[in-house]
Short mmCIF file of C-alpha atoms in Angstrom, two decimals:
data_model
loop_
_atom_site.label_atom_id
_atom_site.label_comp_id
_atom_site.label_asym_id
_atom_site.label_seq_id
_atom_site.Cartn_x
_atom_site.Cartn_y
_atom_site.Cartn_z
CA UNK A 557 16.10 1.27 -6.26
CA UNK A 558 15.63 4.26 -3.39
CA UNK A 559 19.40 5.40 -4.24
CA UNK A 560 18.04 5.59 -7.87
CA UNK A 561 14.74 8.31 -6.90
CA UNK A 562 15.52 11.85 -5.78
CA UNK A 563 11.42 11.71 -4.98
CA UNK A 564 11.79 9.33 -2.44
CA UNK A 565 14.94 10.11 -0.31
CA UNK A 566 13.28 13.64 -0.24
CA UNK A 567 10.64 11.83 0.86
CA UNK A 568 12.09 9.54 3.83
CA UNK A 569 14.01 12.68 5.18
CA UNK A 570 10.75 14.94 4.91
CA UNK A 571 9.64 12.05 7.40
CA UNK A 572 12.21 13.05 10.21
CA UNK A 573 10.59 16.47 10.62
CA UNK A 574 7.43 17.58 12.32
CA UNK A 575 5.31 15.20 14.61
CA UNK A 576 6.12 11.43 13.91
CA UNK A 577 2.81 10.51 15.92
CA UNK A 578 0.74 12.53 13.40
CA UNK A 579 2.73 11.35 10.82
CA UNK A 580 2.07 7.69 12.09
CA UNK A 581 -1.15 8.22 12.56
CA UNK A 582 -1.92 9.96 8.83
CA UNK A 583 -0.11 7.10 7.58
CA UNK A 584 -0.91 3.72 8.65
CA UNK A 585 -5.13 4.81 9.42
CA UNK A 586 -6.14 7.82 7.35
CA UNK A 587 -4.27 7.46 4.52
CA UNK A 588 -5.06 3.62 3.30
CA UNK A 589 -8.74 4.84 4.15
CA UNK A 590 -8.99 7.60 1.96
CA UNK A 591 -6.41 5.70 -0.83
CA UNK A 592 -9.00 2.60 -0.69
CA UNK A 593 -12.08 4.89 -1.00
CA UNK A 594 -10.62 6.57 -4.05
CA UNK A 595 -8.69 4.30 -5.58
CA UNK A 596 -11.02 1.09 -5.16
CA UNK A 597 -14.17 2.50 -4.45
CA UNK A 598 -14.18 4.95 -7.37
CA UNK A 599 -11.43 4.36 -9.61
CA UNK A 600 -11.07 0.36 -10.05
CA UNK A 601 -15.04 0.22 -9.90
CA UNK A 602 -15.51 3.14 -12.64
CA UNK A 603 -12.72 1.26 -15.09
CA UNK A 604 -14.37 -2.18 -14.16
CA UNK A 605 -17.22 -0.99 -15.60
CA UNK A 606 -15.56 0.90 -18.48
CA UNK A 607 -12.61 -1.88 -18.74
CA UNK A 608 -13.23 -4.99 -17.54
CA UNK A 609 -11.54 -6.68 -14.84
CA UNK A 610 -7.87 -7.39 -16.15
CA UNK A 611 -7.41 -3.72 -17.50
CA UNK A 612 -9.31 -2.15 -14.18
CA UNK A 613 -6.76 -3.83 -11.99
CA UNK A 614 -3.89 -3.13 -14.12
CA UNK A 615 -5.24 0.56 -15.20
CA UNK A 616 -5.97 1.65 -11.52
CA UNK A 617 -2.88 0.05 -10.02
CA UNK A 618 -1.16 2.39 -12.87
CA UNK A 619 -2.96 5.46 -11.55
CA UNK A 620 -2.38 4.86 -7.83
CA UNK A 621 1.73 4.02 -8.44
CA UNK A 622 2.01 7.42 -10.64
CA UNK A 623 0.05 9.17 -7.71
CA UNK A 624 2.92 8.32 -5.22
CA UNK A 625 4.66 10.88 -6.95
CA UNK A 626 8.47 9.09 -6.72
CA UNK A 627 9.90 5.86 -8.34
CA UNK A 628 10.13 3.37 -5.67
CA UNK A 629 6.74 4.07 -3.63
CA UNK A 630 5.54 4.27 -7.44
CA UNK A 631 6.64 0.40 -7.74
CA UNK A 632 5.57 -0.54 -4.74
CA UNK A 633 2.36 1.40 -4.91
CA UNK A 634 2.04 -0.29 -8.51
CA UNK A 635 2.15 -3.51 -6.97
CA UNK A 636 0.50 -2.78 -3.85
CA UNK A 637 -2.30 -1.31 -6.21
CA UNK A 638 -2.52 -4.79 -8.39
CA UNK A 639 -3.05 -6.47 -4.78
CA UNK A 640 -5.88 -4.53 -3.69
CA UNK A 641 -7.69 -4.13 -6.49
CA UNK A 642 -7.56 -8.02 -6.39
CA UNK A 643 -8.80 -7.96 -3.20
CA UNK A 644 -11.74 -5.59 -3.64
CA UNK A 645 -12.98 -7.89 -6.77
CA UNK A 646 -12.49 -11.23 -4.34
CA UNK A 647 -14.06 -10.07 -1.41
CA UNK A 648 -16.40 -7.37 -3.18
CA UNK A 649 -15.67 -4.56 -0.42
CA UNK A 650 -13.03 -2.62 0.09
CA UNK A 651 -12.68 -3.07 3.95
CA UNK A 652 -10.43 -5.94 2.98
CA UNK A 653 -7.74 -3.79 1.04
CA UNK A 654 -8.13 -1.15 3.14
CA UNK A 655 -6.42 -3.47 6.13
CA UNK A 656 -4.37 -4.80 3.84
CA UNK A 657 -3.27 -1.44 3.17
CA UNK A 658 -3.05 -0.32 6.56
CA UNK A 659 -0.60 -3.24 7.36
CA UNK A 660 1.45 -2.41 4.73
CA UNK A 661 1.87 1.11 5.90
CA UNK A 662 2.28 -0.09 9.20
CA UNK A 663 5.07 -2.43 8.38
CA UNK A 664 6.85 0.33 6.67
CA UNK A 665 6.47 2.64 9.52
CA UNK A 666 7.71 0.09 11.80
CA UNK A 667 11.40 -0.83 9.89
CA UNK A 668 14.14 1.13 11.40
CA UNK A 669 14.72 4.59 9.55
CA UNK A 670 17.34 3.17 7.13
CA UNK A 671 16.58 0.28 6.28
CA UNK A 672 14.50 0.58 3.77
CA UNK A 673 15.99 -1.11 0.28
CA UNK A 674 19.10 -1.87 2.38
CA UNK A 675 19.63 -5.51 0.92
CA UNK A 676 17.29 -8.25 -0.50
CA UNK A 677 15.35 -9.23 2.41
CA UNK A 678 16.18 -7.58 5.58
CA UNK A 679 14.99 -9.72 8.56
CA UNK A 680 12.97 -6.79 9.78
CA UNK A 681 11.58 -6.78 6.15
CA UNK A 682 10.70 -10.76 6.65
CA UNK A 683 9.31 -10.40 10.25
CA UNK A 684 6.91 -7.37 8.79
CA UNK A 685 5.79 -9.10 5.64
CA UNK A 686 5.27 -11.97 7.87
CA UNK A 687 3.12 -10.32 10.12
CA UNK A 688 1.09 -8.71 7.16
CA UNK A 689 0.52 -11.85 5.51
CA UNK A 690 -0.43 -13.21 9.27
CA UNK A 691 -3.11 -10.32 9.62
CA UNK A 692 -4.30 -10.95 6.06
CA UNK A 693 -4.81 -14.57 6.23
CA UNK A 694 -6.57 -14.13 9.56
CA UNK A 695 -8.73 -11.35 7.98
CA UNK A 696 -9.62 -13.19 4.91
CA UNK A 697 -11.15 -16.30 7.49
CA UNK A 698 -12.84 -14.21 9.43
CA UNK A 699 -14.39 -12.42 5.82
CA UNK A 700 -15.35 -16.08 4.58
CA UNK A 701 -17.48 -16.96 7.73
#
């Protein structure tokens, strides 16, 4: 899928200029902040209204792939979207996809510059979505209490 999406490869090499702390930073904290505020907190909320909960999740998931602006961090934004919205309605904030989001930014940020799409399931791939889905599940019991 990257080899398929100009977009992104522009994107990954934009990534190797300027400063990678701000980048990191921008990334893995402000970015799922403001995403989660907009997307969840006004989007999904407005079209859960307008929509219902089924077409909010799917309609705002929609909205925040396209706004990646390429084809794979579209997917994975569509996806990543469908989860978060998910977890706004379960937990009714949006300080649960907002970590959720910031883990998946951070596991991204965190594979070696390359390896992104390079096979099925890298093991640096596995370790990350291991530790999200560590984080998560720790975050949701904490949320419950």
């Amino acid at each position: 899928l990257p080899e398929w999406s100009v977009g992104y490869q522009e994107f990954n090499e934009s990534l190797l200029t300027g400063n990678p702390y701000l980048w990191a930073a921008a990334s893995v904290a402000a970015a799922p902040l403001v995403e989660e505020l907009v997307m969840r907190g006004l989007c999904y909320l407005r079209l859960r209204d307008l929509l219902g909960v089924k077409w909010a999740m799917l309609s705002s998931a929609l909205i925040f792939g396209i706004s990646h602006g390429n084809l794979v961090q579209g997917v994975y934004g569509f996806l990543g979207g469908l989860w978060f919205a998910w977890l706004a309605e379960r937990f009714g904030t949006i300080l649960v996809p907002v970590l959720g989001h910031l883990a998946a930014n951070l596991t991204v940020l965190l594979l070696p510059a390359g390896s992104y799409g390079s096979g099925a399931l890298g093991l640096e791939f596995l370790l990350g979505t291991v530790v999200c889905a560590g984080c998560m599940f720790r975050t949701v019991q904490v949320l419950k209490k």
